Amino acid sequence: LATAGWGTALGVIRSAHYGGKGIFVWVDETRPYLQGARLTAWELVKEDIPHKLITDNTAGFLMQRGEVDAVVVGADRITLRGDVANKIGTYSLAVLARHHGIPFYVAAPISTFDPKLVRGDEIPIEERSAEEVKNCFGCKIAPEESDALHLGFDVTPAELITAIITERGVVENPNGEKIRKLLNL
């Protein structure tokens, strides 16, 4: 994996682009902070990588129509069995990808692995302010009386992951034995 200095998931995309793979990227907006719309799309424009921004809930429809060949996500934390914590919505993408027979890849540096955690249910899930869901860049988008749930992350079980891509190599069908070998444990 030759993506040093290129981040993780976007590094894989850059490698494919510069390797002449003729890729096109569907970019989820990534609510509520809009990291996909504000950061990922900007980086793709800067690299001249063909892409189109979509609302988060559009991905499943595109998969259903056969317009997605692979899903590549990053990770915030990975357990010893290969469960992955990432931005909320990652689990949903993995379930949809599995249903439609689409490979689901996680690209992450070795530092993302937490050898103290065996399973995904051991990962604490941060609950963020409901106001971040009810407001968008200072504009109220929901009635004041409405409550909201704002979880920052979800956990994707290893069974839904085709491979984890790291700077040390690729772990296909991740499991505890393969992860321990990758980490030299």
mmCIF file of C-alpha atoms in Angstrom:
data_model
loop_
_atom_site.group_PDB
_atom_site.id
_atom_site.type_symbol
_atom_site.label_atom_id
_atom_site.label_comp_id
_atom_site.label_asym_id
_atom_site.label_seq_id
_atom_site.Cartn_x
_atom_site.Cartn_y
_atom_site.Cartn_z
ATOM 1 C CA LEU A 1 0.000 0.000 0.000
ATOM 2 C CA ALA A 2 1.813 3.099 -1.206
ATOM 3 C CA THR A 3 -0.214 5.832 0.448
ATOM 4 C CA ALA A 4 2.259 7.340 2.927
ATOM 5 C CA GLY A 5 1.289 10.936 3.673
ATOM 6 C CA TRP A 6 -2.084 10.459 1.986
ATOM 7 C CA GLY A 7 -4.232 9.491 4.936
ATOM 8 C CA THR A 8 -6.191 6.262 4.952
ATOM 9 C CA ALA A 9 -9.412 5.770 2.990
ATOM 10 C CA LEU A 10 -8.617 8.705 0.714
ATOM 11 C CA GLY A 11 -5.093 7.357 0.304
ATOM 12 C CA VAL A 12 -6.482 4.159 -1.200
ATOM 13 C CA ILE A 13 -8.610 6.224 -3.577
ATOM 14 C CA ARG A 14 -5.633 8.375 -4.567
ATOM 15 C CA SER A 15 -3.527 5.284 -5.205
ATOM 16 C CA ALA A 16 -6.230 3.827 -7.456
ATOM 17 C CA HIS A 17 -6.617 7.133 -9.295
ATOM 18 C CA TYR A 18 -2.895 7.653 -9.890
ATOM 19 C CA GLY A 19 -2.557 3.965 -10.746
ATOM 20 C CA GLY A 20 -4.853 4.555 -13.721
ATOM 21 C CA LYS A 21 -7.822 2.570 -12.383
ATOM 22 C CA GLY A 22 -10.357 5.043 -13.811
ATOM 23 C CA ILE A 23 -12.269 5.416 -10.573
ATOM 24 C CA PHE A 24 -15.322 7.522 -9.734
ATOM 25 C CA VAL A 25 -16.137 8.328 -6.110
ATOM 26 C CA TRP A 26 -19.574 8.774 -4.551
ATOM 27 C CA VAL A 27 -18.937 11.035 -1.529
ATOM 28 C CA ASP A 28 -21.336 10.781 1.413
ATOM 29 C CA GLU A 29 -21.970 14.217 2.922
ATOM 30 C CA THR A 30 -21.352 12.783 6.437
ATOM 31 C CA ARG A 31 -23.860 14.549 8.680
ATOM 32 C CA PRO A 32 -23.941 16.430 10.969
ATOM 33 C CA TYR A 33 -20.458 17.951 10.497
ATOM 34 C CA LEU A 34 -20.470 17.393 6.728
ATOM 35 C CA GLN A 35 -16.873 16.137 6.634
ATOM 36 C CA GLY A 36 -17.522 14.458 3.286
ATOM 37 C CA ALA A 37 -19.006 17.589 1.733
ATOM 38 C CA ARG A 38 -16.491 19.986 3.244
ATOM 39 C CA LEU A 39 -13.241 18.002 3.410
ATOM 40 C CA THR A 40 -13.329 14.846 1.269
ATOM 41 C CA ALA A 41 -14.929 16.604 -1.724
ATOM 42 C CA TRP A 42 -12.402 19.437 -1.436
ATOM 43 C CA GLU A 43 -9.491 16.962 -1.421
ATOM 44 C CA LEU A 44 -10.928 15.110 -4.429
ATOM 45 C CA VAL A 45 -11.275 18.391 -6.338
ATOM 46 C CA LYS A 46 -7.668 19.264 -5.438
ATOM 47 C CA GLU A 47 -6.489 15.871 -6.798
ATOM 48 C CA ASP A 48 -8.779 16.084 -9.870
ATOM 49 C CA ILE A 49 -10.459 12.777 -8.932
ATOM 50 C CA PRO A 50 -13.918 12.371 -10.506
ATOM 51 C CA HIS A 51 -16.653 12.359 -7.838
ATOM 52 C CA LYS A 52 -20.158 13.394 -6.935
ATOM 53 C CA LEU A 53 -21.460 14.439 -3.522
ATOM 54 C CA ILE A 54 -24.536 12.568 -2.220
ATOM 55 C CA THR A 55 -26.707 12.687 0.873
ATOM 56 C CA ASP A 56 -25.831 9.944 3.346
ATOM 57 C CA ASN A 57 -29.016 7.988 2.644
ATOM 58 C CA THR A 58 -28.418 7.859 -1.124
ATOM 59 C CA ALA A 59 -25.653 5.230 -0.919
ATOM 60 C CA GLY A 60 -28.042 2.284 -0.551
ATOM 61 C CA PHE A 61 -30.032 3.312 -3.620
ATOM 62 C CA LEU A 62 -26.841 3.573 -5.666
ATOM 63 C CA MET A 63 -25.784 0.115 -4.479
ATOM 64 C CA GLN A 64 -29.204 -1.264 -5.424
ATOM 65 C CA ARG A 65 -28.812 0.180 -8.932
ATOM 66 C CA GLY A 66 -25.365 -1.377 -9.366
ATOM 67 C CA GLU A 67 -23.515 1.938 -9.367
ATOM 68 C CA VAL A 68 -21.074 1.036 -6.556
ATOM 69 C CA ASP A 69 -18.214 -1.432 -7.099
ATOM 70 C CA ALA A 70 -16.571 -1.163 -3.665
ATOM 71 C CA VAL A 71 -16.895 0.735 -0.396
ATOM 72 C CA VAL A 72 -13.797 2.169 1.297
ATOM 73 C CA VAL A 73 -14.024 3.714 4.775
ATOM 74 C CA GLY A 74 -11.574 4.776 7.448
ATOM 75 C CA ALA A 75 -11.593 3.718 11.090
ATOM 76 C CA ASP A 76 -11.260 5.375 14.456
ATOM 77 C CA ARG A 77 -10.585 2.134 16.350
ATOM 78 C CA ILE A 78 -10.144 -1.554 15.498
ATOM 79 C CA THR A 79 -10.391 -4.453 17.951
ATOM 80 C CA LEU A 80 -8.290 -7.606 18.026
ATOM 81 C CA ARG A 81 -11.050 -9.590 16.295
ATOM 82 C CA GLY A 82 -11.360 -6.964 13.536
ATOM 83 C CA ASP A 83 -14.491 -5.088 14.612
ATOM 84 C CA VAL A 84 -14.263 -1.441 13.518
ATOM 85 C CA ALA A 85 -15.534 1.739 15.159
ATOM 86 C CA ASN A 86 -15.986 4.586 12.704
ATOM 87 C CA LYS A 87 -18.287 7.519 12.010
ATOM 88 C CA ILE A 88 -21.957 6.762 12.546
ATOM 89 C CA GLY A 89 -23.470 5.211 9.421
ATOM 90 C CA THR A 90 -20.481 2.991 8.644
ATOM 91 C CA TYR A 91 -22.291 -0.100 9.946
ATOM 92 C CA SER A 92 -25.289 0.672 7.724
ATOM 93 C CA LEU A 93 -23.030 0.978 4.679
ATOM 94 C CA ALA A 94 -21.415 -2.380 5.528
ATOM 95 C CA VAL A 95 -24.802 -4.109 5.849
ATOM 96 C CA LEU A 96 -25.964 -2.638 2.536
ATOM 97 C CA ALA A 97 -22.705 -3.602 0.827
ATOM 98 C CA ARG A 98 -23.004 -7.178 2.103
ATOM 99 C CA HIS A 99 -26.627 -7.391 0.926
ATOM 100 C CA HIS A 100 -25.629 -6.229 -2.562
ATOM 101 C CA GLY A 101 -22.444 -8.332 -2.789
ATOM 102 C CA ILE A 102 -20.156 -5.290 -2.789
ATOM 103 C CA PRO A 103 -16.683 -5.516 -1.174
ATOM 104 C CA PHE A 104 -16.367 -3.417 1.995
ATOM 105 C CA TYR A 105 -12.835 -2.230 2.817
ATOM 106 C CA VAL A 106 -11.472 -0.463 5.877
ATOM 107 C CA ALA A 107 -8.270 1.554 5.399
ATOM 108 C CA ALA A 108 -6.495 2.448 8.626
ATOM 109 C CA PRO A 109 -3.011 2.843 10.076
ATOM 110 C CA ILE A 110 -1.670 0.264 12.535
ATOM 111 C CA SER A 111 -2.052 2.858 15.308
ATOM 112 C CA THR A 112 -5.840 2.467 14.967
ATOM 113 C CA PHE A 113 -5.721 -1.073 16.386
ATOM 114 C CA ASP A 114 -6.367 -1.262 20.126
ATOM 115 C CA PRO A 115 -4.866 -4.514 21.468
ATOM 116 C CA LYS A 116 -6.700 -3.987 24.791
ATOM 117 C CA LEU A 117 -10.065 -4.446 23.057
ATOM 118 C CA VAL A 118 -11.121 -7.866 21.810
ATOM 119 C CA ARG A 119 -14.688 -7.179 20.586
ATOM 120 C CA GLY A 120 -16.617 -4.228 19.230
ATOM 121 C CA ASP A 121 -19.050 -4.141 22.137
ATOM 122 C CA GLU A 122 -16.094 -3.101 24.328
ATOM 123 C CA ILE A 123 -15.662 0.159 22.401
ATOM 124 C CA PRO A 124 -17.286 3.105 24.181
ATOM 125 C CA ILE A 125 -19.635 4.983 21.847
ATOM 126 C CA GLU A 126 -19.646 8.737 22.364
ATOM 127 C CA GLU A 127 -23.026 10.450 22.614
ATOM 128 C CA ARG A 128 -22.713 14.008 21.406
ATOM 129 C CA SER A 129 -24.907 17.045 21.874
ATOM 130 C CA ALA A 130 -28.434 16.765 20.465
ATOM 131 C CA GLU A 131 -28.118 20.404 19.430
ATOM 132 C CA GLU A 132 -25.603 19.372 16.751
ATOM 133 C CA VAL A 133 -28.382 17.394 15.039
ATOM 134 C CA LYS A 134 -31.059 20.056 15.551
ATOM 135 C CA ASN A 135 -28.864 22.829 14.118
ATOM 136 C CA CYS A 136 -26.748 23.077 11.004
ATOM 137 C CA PHE A 137 -24.060 25.768 10.975
ATOM 138 C CA GLY A 138 -26.047 27.987 13.306
ATOM 139 C CA CYS A 139 -29.424 27.469 11.612
ATOM 140 C CA LYS A 140 -32.172 25.664 13.502
ATOM 141 C CA ILE A 141 -33.503 22.784 11.412
ATOM 142 C CA ALA A 142 -35.790 21.105 13.962
ATOM 143 C CA PRO A 143 -38.471 22.287 16.392
ATOM 144 C CA GLU A 144 -37.061 23.325 19.776
ATOM 145 C CA GLU A 145 -39.419 20.798 21.432
ATOM 146 C CA SER A 146 -37.939 17.867 19.506
ATOM 147 C CA ASP A 147 -35.269 15.832 21.214
ATOM 148 C CA ALA A 148 -32.462 14.233 19.198
ATOM 149 C CA LEU A 149 -29.979 11.391 19.576
ATOM 150 C CA HIS A 150 -26.487 12.078 18.270
ATOM 151 C CA LEU A 151 -24.101 9.137 18.434
ATOM 152 C CA GLY A 152 -20.686 9.917 16.998
ATOM 153 C CA PHE A 153 -19.712 6.378 16.027
ATOM 154 C CA ASP A 154 -21.005 2.883 15.386
ATOM 155 C CA VAL A 155 -19.302 -0.506 15.260
ATOM 156 C CA THR A 156 -19.047 -2.688 12.180
ATOM 157 C CA PRO A 157 -18.451 -6.374 12.986
ATOM 158 C CA ALA A 158 -15.505 -8.079 11.310
ATOM 159 C CA GLU A 159 -17.857 -10.479 9.477
ATOM 160 C CA LEU A 160 -19.034 -7.592 7.274
ATOM 161 C CA ILE A 161 -15.515 -6.458 6.328
ATOM 162 C CA THR A 162 -13.874 -7.788 3.167
ATOM 163 C CA ALA A 163 -10.414 -6.588 4.184
ATOM 164 C CA ILE A 164 -8.566 -4.133 6.401
ATOM 165 C CA ILE A 165 -5.859 -2.220 4.537
ATOM 166 C CA THR A 166 -2.871 -0.974 6.566
ATOM 167 C CA GLU A 167 0.661 0.224 5.930
ATOM 168 C CA ARG A 168 1.841 -3.269 6.932
ATOM 169 C CA GLY A 169 -0.397 -5.060 4.485
ATOM 170 C CA VAL A 170 -3.943 -6.219 3.811
ATOM 171 C CA VAL A 171 -5.884 -8.496 6.154
ATOM 172 C CA GLU A 172 -8.617 -10.269 4.189
ATOM 173 C CA ASN A 173 -11.634 -11.600 6.109
ATOM 174 C CA PRO A 174 -10.228 -10.198 9.362
ATOM 175 C CA ASN A 175 -10.299 -12.287 12.536
ATOM 176 C CA GLY A 176 -8.381 -12.488 15.800
ATOM 177 C CA GLU A 177 -5.645 -14.770 14.521
ATOM 178 C CA LYS A 178 -4.921 -12.626 11.443
ATOM 179 C CA ILE A 179 -5.014 -9.365 13.422
ATOM 180 C CA ARG A 180 -2.632 -10.704 16.082
ATOM 181 C CA LYS A 181 -0.229 -11.801 13.330
ATOM 182 C CA LEU A 182 -0.417 -8.343 11.702
ATOM 183 C CA LEU A 183 0.315 -6.705 15.069
ATOM 184 C CA ASN A 184 3.051 -9.217 15.960
ATOM 185 C CA LEU A 185 1.229 -10.264 19.154
#
